[in-house]
XYZ file of N, CA and C in Angstrom:
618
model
N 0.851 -1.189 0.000
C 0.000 0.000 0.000
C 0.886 1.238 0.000
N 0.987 2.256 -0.755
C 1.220 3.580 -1.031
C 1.303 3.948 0.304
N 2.140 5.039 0.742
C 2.525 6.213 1.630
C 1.015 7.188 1.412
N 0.543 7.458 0.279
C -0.397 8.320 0.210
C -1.775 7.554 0.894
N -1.838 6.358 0.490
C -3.234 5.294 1.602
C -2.877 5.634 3.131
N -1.627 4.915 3.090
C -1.499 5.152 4.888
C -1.522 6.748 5.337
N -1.535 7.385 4.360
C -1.684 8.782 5.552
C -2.878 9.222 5.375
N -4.078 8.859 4.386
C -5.021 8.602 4.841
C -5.748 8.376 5.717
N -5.435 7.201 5.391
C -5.873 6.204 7.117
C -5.700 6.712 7.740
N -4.346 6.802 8.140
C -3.888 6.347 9.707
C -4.378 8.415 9.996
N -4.709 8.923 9.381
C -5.415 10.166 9.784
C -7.102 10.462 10.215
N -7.770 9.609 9.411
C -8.963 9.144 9.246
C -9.081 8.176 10.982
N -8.111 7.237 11.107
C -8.383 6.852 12.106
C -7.541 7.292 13.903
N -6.637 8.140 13.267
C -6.763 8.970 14.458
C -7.572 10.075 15.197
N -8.584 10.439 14.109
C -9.901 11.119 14.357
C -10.749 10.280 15.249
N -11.125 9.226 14.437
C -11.775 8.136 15.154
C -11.746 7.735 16.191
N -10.149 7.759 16.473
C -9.875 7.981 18.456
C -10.488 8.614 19.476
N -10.182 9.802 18.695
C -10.985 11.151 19.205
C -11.999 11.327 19.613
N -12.706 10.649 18.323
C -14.243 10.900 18.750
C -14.525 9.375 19.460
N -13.677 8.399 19.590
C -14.326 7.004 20.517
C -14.268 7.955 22.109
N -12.672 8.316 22.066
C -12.397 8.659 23.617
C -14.033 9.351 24.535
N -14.753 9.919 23.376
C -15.431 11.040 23.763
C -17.096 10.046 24.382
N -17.073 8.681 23.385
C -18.194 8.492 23.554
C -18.924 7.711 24.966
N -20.233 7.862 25.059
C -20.450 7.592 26.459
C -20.054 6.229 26.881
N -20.256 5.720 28.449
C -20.117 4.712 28.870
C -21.125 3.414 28.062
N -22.407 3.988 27.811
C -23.618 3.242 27.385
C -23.105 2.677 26.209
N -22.807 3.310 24.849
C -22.339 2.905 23.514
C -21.015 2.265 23.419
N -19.767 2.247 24.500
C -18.561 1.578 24.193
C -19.225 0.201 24.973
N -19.826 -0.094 26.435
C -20.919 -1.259 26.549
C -21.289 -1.885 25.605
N -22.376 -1.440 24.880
C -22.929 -1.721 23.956
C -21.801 -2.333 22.633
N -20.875 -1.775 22.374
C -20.394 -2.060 21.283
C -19.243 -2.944 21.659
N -18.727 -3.740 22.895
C -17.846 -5.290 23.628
C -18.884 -5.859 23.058
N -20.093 -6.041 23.195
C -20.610 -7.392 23.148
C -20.679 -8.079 21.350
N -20.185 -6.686 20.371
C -20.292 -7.502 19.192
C -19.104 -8.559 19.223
N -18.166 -8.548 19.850
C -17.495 -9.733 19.681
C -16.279 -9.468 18.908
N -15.533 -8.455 18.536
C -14.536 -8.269 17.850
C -14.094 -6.948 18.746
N -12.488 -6.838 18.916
C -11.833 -6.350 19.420
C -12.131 -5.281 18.770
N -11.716 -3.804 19.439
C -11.926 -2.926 19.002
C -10.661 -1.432 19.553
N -9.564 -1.177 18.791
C -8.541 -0.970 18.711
C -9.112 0.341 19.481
N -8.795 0.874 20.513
C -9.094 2.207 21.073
C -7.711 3.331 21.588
N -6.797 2.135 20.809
C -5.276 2.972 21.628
C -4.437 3.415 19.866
N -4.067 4.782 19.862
C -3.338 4.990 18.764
C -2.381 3.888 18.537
N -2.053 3.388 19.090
C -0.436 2.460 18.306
C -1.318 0.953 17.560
N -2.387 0.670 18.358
C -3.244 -0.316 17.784
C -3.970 -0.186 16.475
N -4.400 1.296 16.686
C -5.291 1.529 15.539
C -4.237 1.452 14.474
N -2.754 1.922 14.656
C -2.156 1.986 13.257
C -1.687 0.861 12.770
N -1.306 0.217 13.868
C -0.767 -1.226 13.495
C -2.041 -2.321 12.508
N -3.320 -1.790 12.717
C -4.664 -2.616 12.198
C -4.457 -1.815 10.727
N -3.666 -0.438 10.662
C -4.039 0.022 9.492
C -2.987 -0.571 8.213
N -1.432 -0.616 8.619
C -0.320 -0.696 8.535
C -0.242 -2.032 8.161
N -0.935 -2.641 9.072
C -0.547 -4.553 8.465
C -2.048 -4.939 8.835
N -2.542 -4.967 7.849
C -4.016 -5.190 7.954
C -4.459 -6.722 8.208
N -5.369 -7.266 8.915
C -5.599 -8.642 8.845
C -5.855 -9.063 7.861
N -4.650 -10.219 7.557
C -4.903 -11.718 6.558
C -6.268 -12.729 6.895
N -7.194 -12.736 6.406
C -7.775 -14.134 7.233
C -7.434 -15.267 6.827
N -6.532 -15.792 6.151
C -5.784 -17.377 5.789
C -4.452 -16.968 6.518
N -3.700 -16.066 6.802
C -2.506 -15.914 7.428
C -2.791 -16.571 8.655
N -1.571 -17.766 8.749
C -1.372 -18.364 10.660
C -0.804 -17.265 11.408
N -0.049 -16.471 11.137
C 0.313 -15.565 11.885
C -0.226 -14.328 12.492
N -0.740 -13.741 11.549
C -1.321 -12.587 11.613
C -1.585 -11.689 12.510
N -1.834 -10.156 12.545
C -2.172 -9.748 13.233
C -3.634 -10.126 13.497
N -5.054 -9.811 14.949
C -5.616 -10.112 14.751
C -6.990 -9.321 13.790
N -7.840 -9.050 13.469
C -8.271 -7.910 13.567
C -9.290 -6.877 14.684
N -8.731 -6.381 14.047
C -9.228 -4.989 15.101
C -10.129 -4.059 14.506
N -11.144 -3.671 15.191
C -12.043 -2.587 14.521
C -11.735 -0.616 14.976
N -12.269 -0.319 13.995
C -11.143 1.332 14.405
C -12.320 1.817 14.487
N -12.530 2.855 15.308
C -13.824 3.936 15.577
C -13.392 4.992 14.193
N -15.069 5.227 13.956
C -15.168 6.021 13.250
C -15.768 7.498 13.672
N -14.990 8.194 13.140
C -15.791 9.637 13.642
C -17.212 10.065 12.652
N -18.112 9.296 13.427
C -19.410 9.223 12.653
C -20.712 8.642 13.710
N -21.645 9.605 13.557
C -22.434 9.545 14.491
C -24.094 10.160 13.895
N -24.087 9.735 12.919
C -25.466 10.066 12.184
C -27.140 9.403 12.397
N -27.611 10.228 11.735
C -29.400 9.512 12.822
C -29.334 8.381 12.768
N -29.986 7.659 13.905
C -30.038 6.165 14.164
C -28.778 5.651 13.847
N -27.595 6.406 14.101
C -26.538 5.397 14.133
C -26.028 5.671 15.835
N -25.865 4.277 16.539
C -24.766 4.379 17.459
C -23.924 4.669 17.448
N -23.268 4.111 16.149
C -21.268 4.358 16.010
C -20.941 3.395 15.244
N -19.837 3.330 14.641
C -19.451 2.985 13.302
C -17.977 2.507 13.485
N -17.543 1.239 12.956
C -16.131 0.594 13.074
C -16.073 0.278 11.664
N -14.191 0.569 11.180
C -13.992 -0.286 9.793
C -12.630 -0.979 10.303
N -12.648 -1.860 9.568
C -11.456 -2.757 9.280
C -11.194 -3.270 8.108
N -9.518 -2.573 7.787
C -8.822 -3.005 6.961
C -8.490 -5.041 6.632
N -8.592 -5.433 5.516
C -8.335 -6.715 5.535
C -7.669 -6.744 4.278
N -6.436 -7.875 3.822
C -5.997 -8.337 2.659
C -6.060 -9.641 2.396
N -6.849 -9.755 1.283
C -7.089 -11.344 0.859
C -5.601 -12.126 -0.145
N -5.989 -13.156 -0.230
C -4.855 -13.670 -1.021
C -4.626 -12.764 -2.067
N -5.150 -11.997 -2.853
C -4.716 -11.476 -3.858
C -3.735 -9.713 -3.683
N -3.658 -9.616 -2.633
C -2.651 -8.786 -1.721
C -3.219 -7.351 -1.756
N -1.790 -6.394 -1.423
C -2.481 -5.198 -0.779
C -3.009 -4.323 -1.599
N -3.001 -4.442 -3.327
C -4.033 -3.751 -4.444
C -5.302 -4.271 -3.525
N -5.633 -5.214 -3.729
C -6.654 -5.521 -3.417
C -7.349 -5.157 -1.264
N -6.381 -4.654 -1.086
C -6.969 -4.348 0.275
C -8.464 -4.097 0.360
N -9.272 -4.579 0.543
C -10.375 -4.599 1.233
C -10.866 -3.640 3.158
N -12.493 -2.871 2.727
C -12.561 -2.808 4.315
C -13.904 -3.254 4.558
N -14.251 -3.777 5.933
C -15.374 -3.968 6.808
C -15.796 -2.560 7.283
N -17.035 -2.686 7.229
C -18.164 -1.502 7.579
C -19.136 -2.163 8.646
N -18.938 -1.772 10.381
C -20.158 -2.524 11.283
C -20.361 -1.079 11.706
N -21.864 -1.688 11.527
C -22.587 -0.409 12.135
C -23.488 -0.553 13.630
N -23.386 0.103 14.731
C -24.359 -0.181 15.487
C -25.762 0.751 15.264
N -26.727 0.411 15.634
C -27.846 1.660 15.893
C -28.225 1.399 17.170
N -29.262 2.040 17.489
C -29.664 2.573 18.816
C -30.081 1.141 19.117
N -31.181 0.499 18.739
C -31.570 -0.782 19.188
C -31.447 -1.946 17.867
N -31.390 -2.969 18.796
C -31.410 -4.208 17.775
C -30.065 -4.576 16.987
N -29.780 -5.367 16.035
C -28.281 -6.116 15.856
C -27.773 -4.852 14.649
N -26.275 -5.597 15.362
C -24.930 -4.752 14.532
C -24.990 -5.851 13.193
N -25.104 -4.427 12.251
C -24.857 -5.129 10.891
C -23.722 -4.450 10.277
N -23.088 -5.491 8.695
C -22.206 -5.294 8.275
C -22.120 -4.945 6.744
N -21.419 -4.512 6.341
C -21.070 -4.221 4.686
C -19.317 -4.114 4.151
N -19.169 -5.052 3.505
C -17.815 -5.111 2.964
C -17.498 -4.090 1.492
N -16.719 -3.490 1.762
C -16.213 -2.855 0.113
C -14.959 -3.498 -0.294
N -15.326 -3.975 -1.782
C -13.701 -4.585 -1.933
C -13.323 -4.696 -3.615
N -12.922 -5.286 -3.577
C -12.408 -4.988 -5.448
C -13.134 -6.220 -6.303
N -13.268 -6.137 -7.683
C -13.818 -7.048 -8.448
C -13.025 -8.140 -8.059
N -13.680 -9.172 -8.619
C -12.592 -10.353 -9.148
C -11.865 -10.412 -9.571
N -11.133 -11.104 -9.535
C -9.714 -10.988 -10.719
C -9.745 -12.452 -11.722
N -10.315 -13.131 -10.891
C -10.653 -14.610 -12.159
C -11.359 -14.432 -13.554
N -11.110 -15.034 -14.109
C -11.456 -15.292 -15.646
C -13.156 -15.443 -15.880
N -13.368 -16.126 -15.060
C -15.044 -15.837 -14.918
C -15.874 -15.766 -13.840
N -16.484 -14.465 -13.957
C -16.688 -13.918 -12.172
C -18.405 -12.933 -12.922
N -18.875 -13.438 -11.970
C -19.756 -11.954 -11.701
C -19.932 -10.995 -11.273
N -18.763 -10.860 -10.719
C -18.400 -9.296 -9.721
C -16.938 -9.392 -9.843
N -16.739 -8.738 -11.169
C -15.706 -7.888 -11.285
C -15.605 -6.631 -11.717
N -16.066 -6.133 -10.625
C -16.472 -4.653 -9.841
C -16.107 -4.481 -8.688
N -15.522 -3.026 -8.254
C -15.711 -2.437 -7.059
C -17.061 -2.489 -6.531
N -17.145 -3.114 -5.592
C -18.718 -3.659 -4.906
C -18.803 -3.135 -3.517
N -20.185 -2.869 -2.838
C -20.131 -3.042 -1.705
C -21.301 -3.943 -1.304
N -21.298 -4.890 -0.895
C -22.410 -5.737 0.043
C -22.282 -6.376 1.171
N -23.947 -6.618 1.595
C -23.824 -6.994 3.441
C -23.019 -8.063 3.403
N -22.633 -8.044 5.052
C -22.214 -9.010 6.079
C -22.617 -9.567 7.239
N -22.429 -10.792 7.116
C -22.734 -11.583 8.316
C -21.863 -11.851 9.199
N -20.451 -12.076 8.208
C -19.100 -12.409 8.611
C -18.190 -11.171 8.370
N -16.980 -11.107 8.977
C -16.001 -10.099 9.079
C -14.739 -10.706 8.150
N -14.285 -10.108 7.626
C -12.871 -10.366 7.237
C -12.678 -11.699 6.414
N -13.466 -11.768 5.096
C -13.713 -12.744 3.981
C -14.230 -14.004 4.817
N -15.518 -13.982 5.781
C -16.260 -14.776 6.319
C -15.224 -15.243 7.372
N -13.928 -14.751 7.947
C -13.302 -15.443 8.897
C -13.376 -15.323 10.618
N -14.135 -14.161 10.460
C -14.397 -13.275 11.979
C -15.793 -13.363 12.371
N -16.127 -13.923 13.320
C -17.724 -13.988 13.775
C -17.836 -12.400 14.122
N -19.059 -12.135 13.785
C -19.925 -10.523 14.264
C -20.955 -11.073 15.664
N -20.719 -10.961 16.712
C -21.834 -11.502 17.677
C -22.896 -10.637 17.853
N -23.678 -11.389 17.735
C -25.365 -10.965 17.425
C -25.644 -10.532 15.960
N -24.967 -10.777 15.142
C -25.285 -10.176 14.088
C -26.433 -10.430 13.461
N -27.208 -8.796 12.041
C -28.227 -9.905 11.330
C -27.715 -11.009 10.651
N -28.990 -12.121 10.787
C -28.644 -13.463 10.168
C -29.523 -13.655 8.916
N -29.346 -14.545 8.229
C -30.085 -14.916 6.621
C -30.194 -13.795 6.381
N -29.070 -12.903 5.833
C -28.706 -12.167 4.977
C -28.413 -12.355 3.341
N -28.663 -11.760 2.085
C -28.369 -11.998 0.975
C -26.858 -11.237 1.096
N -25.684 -12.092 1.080
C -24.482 -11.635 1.289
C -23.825 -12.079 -0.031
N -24.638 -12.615 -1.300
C -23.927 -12.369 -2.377
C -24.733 -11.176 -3.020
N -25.461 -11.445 -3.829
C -26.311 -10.206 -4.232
C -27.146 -9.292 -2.772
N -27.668 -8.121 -3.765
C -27.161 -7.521 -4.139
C -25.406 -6.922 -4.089
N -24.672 -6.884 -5.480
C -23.660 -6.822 -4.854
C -23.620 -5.072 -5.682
N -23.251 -3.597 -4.754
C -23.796 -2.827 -5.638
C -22.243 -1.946 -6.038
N -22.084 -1.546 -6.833
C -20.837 -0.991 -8.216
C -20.792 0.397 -7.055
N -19.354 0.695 -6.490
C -18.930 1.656 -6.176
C -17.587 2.584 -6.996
N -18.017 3.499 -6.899
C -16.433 4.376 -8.254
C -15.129 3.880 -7.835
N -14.801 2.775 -7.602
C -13.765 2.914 -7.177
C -13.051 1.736 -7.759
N -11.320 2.493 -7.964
C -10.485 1.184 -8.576
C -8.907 0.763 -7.688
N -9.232 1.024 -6.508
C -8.075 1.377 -5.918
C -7.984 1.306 -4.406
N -7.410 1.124 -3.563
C -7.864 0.672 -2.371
C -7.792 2.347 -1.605
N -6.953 3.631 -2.321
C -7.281 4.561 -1.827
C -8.684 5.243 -1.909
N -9.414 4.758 -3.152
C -10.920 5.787 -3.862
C -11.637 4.732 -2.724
N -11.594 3.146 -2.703
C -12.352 1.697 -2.138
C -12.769 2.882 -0.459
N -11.548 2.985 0.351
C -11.805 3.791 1.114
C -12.497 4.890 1.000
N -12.293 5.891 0.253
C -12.631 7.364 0.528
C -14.575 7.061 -0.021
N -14.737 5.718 -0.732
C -16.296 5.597 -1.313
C -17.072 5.043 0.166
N -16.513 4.419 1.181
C -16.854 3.847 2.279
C -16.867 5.689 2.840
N -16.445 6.125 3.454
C -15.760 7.324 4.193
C -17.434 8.045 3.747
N -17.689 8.167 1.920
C -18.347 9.586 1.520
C -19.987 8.532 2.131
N -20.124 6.963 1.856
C -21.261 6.404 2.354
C -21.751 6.646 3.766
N -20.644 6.832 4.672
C -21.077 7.152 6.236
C -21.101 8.578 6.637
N -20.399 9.591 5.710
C -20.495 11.261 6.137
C -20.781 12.265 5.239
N -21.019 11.471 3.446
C -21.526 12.463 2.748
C -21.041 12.808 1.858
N -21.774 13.778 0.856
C -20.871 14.656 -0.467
C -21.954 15.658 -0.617
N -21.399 16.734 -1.078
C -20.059 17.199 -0.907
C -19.945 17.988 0.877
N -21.231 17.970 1.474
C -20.981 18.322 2.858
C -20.984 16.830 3.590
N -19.974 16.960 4.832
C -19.477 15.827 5.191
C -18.287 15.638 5.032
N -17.686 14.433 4.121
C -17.047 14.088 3.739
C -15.965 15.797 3.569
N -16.279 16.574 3.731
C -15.244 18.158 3.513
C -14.973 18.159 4.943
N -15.543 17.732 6.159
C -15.696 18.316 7.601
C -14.924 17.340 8.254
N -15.001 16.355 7.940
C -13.922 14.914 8.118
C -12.285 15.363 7.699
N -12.807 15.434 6.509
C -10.989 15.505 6.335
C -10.116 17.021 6.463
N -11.092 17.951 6.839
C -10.719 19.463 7.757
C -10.379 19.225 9.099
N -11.027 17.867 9.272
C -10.377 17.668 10.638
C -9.250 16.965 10.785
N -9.391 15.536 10.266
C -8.543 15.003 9.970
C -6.977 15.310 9.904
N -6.980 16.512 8.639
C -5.996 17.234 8.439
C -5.755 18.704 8.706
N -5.954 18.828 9.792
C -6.070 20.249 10.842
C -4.889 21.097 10.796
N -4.733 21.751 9.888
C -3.517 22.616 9.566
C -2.175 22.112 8.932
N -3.330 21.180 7.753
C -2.594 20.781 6.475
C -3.427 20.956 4.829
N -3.827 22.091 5.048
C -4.894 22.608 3.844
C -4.621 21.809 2.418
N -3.212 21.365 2.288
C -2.572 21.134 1.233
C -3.205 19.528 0.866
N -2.942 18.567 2.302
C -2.811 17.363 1.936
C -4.746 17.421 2.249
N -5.794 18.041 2.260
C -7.228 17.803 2.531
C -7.206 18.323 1.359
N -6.987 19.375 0.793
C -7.320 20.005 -0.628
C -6.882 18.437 -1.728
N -6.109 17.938 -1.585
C -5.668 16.441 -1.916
C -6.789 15.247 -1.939
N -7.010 15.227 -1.131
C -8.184 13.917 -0.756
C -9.310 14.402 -1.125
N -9.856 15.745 -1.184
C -11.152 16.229 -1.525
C -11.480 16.185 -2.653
N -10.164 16.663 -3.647
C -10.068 16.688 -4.961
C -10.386 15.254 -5.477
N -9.724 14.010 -5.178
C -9.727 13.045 -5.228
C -10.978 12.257 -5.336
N -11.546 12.716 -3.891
C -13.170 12.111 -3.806
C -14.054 13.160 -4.860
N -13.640 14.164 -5.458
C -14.575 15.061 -6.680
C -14.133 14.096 -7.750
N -13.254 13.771 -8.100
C -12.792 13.234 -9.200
C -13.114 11.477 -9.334
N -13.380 10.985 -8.154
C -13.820 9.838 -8.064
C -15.783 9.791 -8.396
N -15.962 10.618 -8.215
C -17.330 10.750 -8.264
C -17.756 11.515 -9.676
N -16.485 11.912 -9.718
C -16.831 13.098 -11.010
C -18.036 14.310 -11.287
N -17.648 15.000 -9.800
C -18.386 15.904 -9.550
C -17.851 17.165 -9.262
């Protein structure tokens, strides 16, 4: 992965810190019992960003879910995780769990087409989840009998930097939002947000 992804990220999810540190006792409760670790210390969050979970790797790091600075109607709060499948870090993939106020944490994966010779999704896609991290991570309590192949739906993206920033504009917006994120994000770096903004205009082609 590019120097320009990781400073992304690892900016995107030092926000996310920010706004976890802030949130009440009730919603970090609430959000142990899905069952997946949930990275709340800067050196964790980068290390989840930096070497993202393998799910066929014996070694691996494990994964970890990163707070998102996102807090929109009927949402509790919002975790992504980075993952790389066998076909490596082009293909980096992320997990999208969402909590809401009541009832189960659900999921949505964004990730790259196929790369096989005959596929029906060879497209930038995003669709639900039941499972975390190419079906390897249980979600506890999650929704169940989910259609987790179709719909599978075409996002602008060809690249694991746009794959991100199309997840990012789905949870905070265009063109308001998604501008207020990465003003923060990049808080007296006009240069490198004028960068990513441009990016997400040009990904959208707007």
């Amino acid at each position: 992965m590019s120097a320009l992804n990781y400073e992304l990220l690892l900016a995107y999810a030092r926000l996310g810190l920010q706004h976890w540190a802030n949130e009440s006792p009730r919603v970090k409760a609430r959000a142990r019992v899905i069952g997946v670790d949930i990275a709340t210390q800067q050196g964790i969050a980068e290390s989840a960003v930096t070497i993202p979970f393998r799910p066929y790797a014996k070694n691996g790091n494990p994964m970890k879910l990163i707070p998102m600075p996102c807090k929109q109607n009927r949402v509790f709060a919002a975790f992504f995780a980075p993952w790389v499948g066998r076909a490596g870090q082009a293909a980096l993939s992320f997990d999208l769990v969402v909590l809401s106020p009541r009832g189960s944490p659900f999921a949505f994966r964004f990730e790259p087409g196929s790369q096989r010779d005959v596929t029906a999704h060879g497209y930038d896609h995003v669709q639900l989840n039941e499972l975390l991290g190419q079906r390897q991570v249980t979600l506890s309590g999650a929704v169940t009998q989910l259609p987790t192949t179709y719909p599978a739906f075409p996002i602008p993206s060809n690249d694991p930097i746009t794959r991100f920033l199309a997840m990012a504009v789905a949870m905070h917006g265009y063109p308001r939002g998604i501008d207020d994120v990465l003003d923060k994000a990049f808080k007296g770096q006009p240069n490198k947000r004028k960068t990513y903004l441009e990016m997400t205009k040009e990904m959208l082609k707007n």
